[in-house]
mmCIF file of C-alpha atoms and ligand atoms in Angstrom:
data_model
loop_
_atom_site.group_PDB
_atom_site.id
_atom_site.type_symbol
_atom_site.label_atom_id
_atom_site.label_comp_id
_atom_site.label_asym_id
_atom_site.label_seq_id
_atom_site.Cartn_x
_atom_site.Cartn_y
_atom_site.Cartn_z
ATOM 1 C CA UNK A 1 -9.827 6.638 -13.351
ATOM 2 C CA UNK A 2 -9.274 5.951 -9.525
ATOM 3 C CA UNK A 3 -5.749 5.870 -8.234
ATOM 4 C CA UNK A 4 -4.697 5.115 -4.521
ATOM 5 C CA UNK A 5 -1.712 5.003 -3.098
ATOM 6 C CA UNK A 6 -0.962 3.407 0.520
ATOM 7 C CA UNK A 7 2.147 4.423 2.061
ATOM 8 C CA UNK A 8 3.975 5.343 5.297
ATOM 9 C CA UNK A 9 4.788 8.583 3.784
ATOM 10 C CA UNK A 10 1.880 10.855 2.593
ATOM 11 C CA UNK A 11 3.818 13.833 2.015
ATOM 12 C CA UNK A 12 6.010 12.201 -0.836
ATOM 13 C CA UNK A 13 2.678 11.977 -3.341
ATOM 14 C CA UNK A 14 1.826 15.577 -2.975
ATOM 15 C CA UNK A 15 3.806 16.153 -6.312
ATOM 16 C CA UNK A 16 1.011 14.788 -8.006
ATOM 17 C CA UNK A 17 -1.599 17.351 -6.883
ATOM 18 C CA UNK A 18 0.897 20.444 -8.558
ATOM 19 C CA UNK A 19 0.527 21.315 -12.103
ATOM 20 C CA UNK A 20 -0.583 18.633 -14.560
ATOM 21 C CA UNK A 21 -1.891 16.277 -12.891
ATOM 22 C CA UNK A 22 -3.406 18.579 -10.345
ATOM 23 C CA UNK A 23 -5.177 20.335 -12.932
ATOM 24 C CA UNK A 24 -6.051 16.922 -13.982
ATOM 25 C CA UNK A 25 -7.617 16.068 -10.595
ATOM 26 C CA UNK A 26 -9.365 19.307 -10.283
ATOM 27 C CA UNK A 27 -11.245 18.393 -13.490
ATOM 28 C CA UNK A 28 -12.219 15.047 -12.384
ATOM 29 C CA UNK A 29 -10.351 13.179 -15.059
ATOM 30 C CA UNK A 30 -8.727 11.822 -11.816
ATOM 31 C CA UNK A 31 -9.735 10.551 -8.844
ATOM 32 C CA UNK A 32 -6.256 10.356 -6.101
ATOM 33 C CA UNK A 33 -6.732 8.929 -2.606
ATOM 34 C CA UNK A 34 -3.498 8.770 -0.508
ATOM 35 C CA UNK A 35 -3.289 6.967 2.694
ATOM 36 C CA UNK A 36 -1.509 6.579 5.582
ATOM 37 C CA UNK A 37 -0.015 3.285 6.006
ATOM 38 C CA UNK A 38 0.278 3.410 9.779
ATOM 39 C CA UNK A 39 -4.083 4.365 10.027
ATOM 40 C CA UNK A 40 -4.179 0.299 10.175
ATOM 41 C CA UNK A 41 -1.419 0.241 13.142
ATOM 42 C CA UNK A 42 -2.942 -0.809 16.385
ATOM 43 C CA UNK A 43 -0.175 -0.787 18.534
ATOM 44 C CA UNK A 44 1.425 2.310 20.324
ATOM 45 C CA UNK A 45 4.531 2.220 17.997
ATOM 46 C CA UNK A 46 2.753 2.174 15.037
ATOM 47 C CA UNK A 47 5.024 -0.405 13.885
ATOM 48 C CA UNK A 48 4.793 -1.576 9.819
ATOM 49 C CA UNK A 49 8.237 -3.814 10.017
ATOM 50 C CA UNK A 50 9.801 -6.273 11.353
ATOM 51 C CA UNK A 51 12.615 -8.485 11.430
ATOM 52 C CA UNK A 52 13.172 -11.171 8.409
ATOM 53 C CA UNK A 53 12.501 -14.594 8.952
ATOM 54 C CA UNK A 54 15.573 -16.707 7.340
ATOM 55 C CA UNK A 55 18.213 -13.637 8.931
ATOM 56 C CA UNK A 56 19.253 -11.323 6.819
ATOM 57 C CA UNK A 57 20.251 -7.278 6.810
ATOM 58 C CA UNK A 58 16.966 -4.727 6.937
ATOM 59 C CA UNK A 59 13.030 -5.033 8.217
ATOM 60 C CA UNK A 60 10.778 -6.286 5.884
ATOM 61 C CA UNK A 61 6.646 -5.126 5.988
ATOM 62 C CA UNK A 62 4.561 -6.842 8.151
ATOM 63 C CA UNK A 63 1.856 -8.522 6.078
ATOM 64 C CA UNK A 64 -1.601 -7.783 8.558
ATOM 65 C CA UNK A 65 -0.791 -4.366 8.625
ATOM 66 C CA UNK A 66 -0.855 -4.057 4.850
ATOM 67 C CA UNK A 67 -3.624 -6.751 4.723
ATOM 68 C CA UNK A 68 -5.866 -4.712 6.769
ATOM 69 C CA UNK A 69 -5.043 -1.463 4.866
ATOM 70 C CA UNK A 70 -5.841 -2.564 1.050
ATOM 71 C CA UNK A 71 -8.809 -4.501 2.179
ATOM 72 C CA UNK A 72 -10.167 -1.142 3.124
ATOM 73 C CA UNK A 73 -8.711 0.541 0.343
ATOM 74 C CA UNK A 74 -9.456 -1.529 -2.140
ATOM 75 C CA UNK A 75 -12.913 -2.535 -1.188
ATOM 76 C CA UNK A 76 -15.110 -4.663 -3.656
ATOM 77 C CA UNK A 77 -14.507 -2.671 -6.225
ATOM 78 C CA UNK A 78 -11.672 -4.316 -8.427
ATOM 79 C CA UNK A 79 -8.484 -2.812 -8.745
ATOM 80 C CA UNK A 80 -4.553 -3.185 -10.441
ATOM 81 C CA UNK A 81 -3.143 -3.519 -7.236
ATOM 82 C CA UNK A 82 0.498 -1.939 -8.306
ATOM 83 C CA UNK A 83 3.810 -2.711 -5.634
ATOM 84 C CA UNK A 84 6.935 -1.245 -7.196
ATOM 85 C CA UNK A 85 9.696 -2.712 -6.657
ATOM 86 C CA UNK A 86 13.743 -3.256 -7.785
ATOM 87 C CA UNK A 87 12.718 -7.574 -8.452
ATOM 88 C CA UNK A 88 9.754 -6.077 -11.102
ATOM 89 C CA UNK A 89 8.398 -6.609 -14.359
ATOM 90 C CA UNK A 90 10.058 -3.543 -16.507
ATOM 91 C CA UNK A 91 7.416 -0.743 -16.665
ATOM 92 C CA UNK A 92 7.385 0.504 -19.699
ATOM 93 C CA UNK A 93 5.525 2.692 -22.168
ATOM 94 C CA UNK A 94 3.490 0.200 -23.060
ATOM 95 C CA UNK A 95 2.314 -0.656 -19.232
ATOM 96 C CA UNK A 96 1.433 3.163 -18.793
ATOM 97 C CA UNK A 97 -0.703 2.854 -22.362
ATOM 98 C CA UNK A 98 -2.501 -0.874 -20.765
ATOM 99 C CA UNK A 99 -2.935 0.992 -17.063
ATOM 100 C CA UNK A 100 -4.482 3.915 -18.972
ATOM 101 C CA UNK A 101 -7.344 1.988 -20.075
ATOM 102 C CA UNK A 102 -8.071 0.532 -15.981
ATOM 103 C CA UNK A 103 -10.908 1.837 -13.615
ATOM 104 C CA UNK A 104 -8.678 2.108 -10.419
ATOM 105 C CA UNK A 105 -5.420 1.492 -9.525
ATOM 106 C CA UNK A 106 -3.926 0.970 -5.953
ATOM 107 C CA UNK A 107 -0.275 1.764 -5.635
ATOM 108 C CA UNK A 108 1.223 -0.294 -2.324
ATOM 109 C CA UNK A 109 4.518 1.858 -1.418
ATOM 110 C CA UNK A 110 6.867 -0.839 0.012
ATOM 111 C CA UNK A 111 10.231 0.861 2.014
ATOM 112 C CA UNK A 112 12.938 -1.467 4.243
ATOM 113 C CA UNK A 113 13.628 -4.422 2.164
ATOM 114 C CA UNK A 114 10.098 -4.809 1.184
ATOM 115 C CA UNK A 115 6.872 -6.070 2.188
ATOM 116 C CA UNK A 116 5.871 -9.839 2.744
ATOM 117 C CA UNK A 117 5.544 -11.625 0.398
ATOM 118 C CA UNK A 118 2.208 -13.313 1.747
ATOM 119 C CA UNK A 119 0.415 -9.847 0.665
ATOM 120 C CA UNK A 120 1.356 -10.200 -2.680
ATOM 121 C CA UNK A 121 0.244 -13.669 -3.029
ATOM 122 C CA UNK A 122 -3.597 -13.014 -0.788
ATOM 123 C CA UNK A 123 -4.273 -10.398 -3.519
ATOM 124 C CA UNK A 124 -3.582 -12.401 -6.457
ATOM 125 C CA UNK A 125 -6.492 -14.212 -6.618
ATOM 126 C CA UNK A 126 -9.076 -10.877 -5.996
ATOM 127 C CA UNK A 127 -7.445 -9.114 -9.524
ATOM 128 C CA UNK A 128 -4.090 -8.291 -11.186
ATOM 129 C CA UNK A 129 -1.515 -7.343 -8.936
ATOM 130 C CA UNK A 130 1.972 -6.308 -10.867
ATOM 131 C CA UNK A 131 5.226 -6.330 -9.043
ATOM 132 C CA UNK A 132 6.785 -3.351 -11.217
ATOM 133 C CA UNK A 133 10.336 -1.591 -11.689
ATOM 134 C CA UNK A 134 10.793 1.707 -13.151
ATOM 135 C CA UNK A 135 14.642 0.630 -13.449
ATOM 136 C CA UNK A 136 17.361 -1.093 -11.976
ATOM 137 C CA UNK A 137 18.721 1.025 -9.073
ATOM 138 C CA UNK A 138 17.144 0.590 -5.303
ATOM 139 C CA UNK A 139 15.221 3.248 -3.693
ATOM 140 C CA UNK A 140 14.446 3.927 -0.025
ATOM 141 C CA UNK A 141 10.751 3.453 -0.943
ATOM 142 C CA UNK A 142 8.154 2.948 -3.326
ATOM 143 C CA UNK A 143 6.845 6.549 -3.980
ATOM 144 C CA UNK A 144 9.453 7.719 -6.252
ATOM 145 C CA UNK A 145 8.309 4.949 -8.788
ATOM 146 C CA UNK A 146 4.338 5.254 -7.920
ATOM 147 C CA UNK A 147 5.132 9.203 -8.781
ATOM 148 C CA UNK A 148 7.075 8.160 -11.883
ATOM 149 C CA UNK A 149 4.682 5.570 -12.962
ATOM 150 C CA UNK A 150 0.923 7.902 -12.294
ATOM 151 C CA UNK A 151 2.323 10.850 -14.368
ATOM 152 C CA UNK A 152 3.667 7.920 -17.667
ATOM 153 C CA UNK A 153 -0.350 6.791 -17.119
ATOM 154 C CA UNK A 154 -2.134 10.298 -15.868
ATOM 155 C CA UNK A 155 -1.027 12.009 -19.167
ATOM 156 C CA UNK A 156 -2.346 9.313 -21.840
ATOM 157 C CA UNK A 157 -5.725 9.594 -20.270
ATOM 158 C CA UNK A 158 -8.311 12.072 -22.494
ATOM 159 C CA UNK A 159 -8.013 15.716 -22.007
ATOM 160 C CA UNK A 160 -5.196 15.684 -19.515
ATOM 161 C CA UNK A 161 -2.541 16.819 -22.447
ATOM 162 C CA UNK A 162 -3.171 20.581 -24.730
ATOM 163 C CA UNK A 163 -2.612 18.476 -27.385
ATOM 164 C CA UNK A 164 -3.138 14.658 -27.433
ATOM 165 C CA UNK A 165 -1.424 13.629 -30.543
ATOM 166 C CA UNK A 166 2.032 14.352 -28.679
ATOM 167 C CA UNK A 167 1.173 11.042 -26.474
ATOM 168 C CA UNK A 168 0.659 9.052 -29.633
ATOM 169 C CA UNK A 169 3.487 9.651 -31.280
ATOM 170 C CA UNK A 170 5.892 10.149 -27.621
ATOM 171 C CA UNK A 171 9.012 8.259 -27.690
ATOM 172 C CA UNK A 172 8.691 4.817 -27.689
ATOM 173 C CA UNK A 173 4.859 4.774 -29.376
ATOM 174 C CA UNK A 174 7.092 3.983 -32.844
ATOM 175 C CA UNK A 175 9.458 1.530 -30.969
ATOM 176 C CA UNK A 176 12.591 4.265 -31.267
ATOM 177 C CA UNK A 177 13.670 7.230 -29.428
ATOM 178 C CA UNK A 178 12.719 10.940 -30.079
ATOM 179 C CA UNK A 179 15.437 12.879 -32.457
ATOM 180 C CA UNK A 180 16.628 16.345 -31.660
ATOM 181 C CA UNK A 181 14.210 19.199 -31.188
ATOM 182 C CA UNK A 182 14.958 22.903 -31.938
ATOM 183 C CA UNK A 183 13.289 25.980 -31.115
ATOM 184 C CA UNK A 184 13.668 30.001 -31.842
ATOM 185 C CA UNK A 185 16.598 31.674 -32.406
ATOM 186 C CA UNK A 186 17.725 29.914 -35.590
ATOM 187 C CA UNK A 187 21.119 30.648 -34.285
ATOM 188 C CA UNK A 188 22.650 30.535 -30.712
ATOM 189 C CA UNK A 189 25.677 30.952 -29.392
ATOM 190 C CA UNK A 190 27.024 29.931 -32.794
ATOM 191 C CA UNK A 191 25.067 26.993 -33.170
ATOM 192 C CA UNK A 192 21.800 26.979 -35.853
ATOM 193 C CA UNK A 193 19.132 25.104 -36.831
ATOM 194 C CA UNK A 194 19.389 22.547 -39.536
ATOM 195 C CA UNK A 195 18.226 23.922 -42.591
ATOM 196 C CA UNK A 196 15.950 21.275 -43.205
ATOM 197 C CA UNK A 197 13.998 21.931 -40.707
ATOM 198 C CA UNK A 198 13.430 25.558 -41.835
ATOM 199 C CA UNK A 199 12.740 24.162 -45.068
ATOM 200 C CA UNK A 200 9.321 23.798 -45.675
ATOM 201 C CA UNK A 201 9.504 20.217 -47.222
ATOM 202 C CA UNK A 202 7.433 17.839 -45.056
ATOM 203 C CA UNK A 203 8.468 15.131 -46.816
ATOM 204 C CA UNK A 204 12.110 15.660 -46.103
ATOM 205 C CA UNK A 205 11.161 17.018 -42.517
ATOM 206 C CA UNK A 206 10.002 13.967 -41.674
ATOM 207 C CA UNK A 207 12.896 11.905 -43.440
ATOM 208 C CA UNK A 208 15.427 13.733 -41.557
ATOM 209 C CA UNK A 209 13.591 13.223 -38.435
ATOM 210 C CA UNK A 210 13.075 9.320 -38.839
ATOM 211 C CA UNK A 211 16.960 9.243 -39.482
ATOM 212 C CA UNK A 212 18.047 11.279 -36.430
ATOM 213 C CA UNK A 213 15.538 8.754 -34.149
ATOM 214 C CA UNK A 214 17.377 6.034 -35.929
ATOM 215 C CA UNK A 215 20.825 7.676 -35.357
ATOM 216 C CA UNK A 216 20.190 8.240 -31.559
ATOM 217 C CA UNK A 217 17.956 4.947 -30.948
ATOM 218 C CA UNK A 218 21.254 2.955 -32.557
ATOM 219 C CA UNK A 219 23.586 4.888 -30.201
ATOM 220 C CA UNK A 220 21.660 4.891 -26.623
ATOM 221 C CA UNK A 221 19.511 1.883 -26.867
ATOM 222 C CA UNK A 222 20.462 -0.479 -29.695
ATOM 223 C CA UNK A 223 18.148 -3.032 -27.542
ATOM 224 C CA UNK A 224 14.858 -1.317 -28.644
ATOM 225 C CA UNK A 225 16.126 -1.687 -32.512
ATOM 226 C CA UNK A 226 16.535 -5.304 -31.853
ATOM 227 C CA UNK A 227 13.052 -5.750 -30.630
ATOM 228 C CA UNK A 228 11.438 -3.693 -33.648
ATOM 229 C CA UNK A 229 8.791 -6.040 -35.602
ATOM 230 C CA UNK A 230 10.811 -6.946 -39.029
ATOM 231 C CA UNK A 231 8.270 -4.866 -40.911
ATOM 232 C CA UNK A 232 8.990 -1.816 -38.519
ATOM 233 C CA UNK A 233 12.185 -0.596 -40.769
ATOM 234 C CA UNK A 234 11.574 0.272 -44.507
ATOM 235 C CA UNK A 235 14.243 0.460 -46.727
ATOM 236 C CA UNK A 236 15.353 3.792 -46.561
ATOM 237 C CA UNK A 237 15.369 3.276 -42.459
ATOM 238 C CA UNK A 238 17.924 0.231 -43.241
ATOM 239 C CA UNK A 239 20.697 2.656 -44.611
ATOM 240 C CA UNK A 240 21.103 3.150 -40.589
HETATM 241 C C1 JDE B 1 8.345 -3.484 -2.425
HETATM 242 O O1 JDE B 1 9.673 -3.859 -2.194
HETATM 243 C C2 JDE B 1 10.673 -2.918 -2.334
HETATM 244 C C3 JDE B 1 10.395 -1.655 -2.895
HETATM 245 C C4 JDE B 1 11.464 -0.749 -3.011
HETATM 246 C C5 JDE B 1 11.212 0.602 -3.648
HETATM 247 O O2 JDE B 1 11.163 0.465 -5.077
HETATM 248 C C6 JDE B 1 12.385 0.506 -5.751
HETATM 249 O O3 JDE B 1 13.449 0.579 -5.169
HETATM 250 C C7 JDE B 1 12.326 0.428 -7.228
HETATM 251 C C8 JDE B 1 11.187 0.341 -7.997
HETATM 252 N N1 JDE B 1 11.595 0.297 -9.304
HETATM 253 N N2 JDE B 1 12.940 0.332 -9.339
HETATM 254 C C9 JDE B 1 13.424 0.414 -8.063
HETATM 255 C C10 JDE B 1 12.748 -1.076 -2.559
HETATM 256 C C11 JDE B 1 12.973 -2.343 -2.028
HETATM 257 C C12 JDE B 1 14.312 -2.707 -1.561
HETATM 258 C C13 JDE B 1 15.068 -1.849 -0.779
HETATM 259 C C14 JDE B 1 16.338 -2.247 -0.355
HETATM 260 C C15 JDE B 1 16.829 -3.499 -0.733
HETATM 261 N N3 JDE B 1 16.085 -4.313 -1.519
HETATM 262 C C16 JDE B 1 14.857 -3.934 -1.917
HETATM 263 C C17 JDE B 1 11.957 -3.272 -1.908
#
């Protein structure tokens, strides 16, 4: 997989060449290509804004700027051309397991109050361009998302994780949230492990498990219980 990002701020993606993902890079199960926005400036201010036709408070992203910038990112080669942004599609799990599967995507880091809207709408009809939000809060920019969103799809990809069953069965890949995890000392500061975990009965391991998920998934996010498929819950799951 390819994956450019094009943003006025280079130095915010470096993240993604440390640790993981760097040592995913390095290995050439990733290709990353981050560019300067303001390399397709012509004037002497460099200038990527402007004011926002219709009034309004902020500087929105001047379309040719960006226009002349993906066409030479992106080439002929097709691409997901990727904005993020607060007015988004949800990204979710199951984007990062659909983006995993792609050839290249191009990340477009918008910052003001956006970019025009006019880029968004030219690229449409050369590929798939998604208008994604990793939540509802506003950032400054869009490299906090495009840092959120390449690690979600970086680590699904083949050899990037030790051990690759952890992404199948990550939160979310069984429609509910991870349950409580414990680790050595079986006691700390007055506080132990739950016996059943110590156990040795898979079987009831994995019951306990499924119950705390249900527990926590009913408490935090009683939205992803409502959108399980009817034949998601078994019986013993419906005493939740
Ligand atoms: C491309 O257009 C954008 C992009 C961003 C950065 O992304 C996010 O904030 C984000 C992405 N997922 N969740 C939040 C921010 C604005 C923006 C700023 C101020 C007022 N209104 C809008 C616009």
């Amino acid at each position: 997989m390819r994956i450019d990002v094009v943003t006025i701020f280079p130095g915010y993606l470096a993240p993604l060449r440390e640790a993981l993902l760097g040592r995913a890079i390095e290995a050439g199960l990733v290709e990353l290509g981050v560019h300067d926005l303001r390399d397709w400036t012509h004037d002497v201010h460099q200038a990527v804004d402007d004011s926002p036709y219709g009034g309004g408070p902020g500087m929105v992203m001047r379309p040719q700027v960006w226009g002349e910038a993906l066409d030479a990112v992106l080439g002929e080669e097709p691409a997901r051309l990727v904005v993020p942004t607060p007015a988004g599609r949800p990204f979710t799990q199951a984007t990062a397991q659909a983006w995993a599967a792609e050839e290249r995507l191009v990340f477009a880091c918008g910052r003001y109050e956006g970019i025009d809207q006019r880029v968004v709408d030219a690229y449409a009809d050369r590929g798939p361009v998604d208008e994604v939000s990793i939540g509802d809060y506003v950032l400054v920019g869009g490299e906090v998302a495009v840092l959120v969103m390449v690690e979600a799809v970086v680590r699904l990809l083949p050899g990037v994780l030790g051990n690759p069953v952890s992404a199948q069965e990550d939160s979310f890949s069984d429609g509910l949230l991870e349950g409580p995890a414990y680790t050595r000392p079986v006691s700390w500061r007055g506080l132990d492990v739950p016996d059943v975990l110590r156990s040795g009965n898979h079987a009831a391991i994995a019951r306990w498990r499924r119950d705390r998920a249900l527990e926590r998934t009913a408490a935090r996010r009683p939205d992803l219980l409502d959108a399980l498929p009817p034949d998601a819950l078994d019986r013993a799951d419906r005493a939740f």
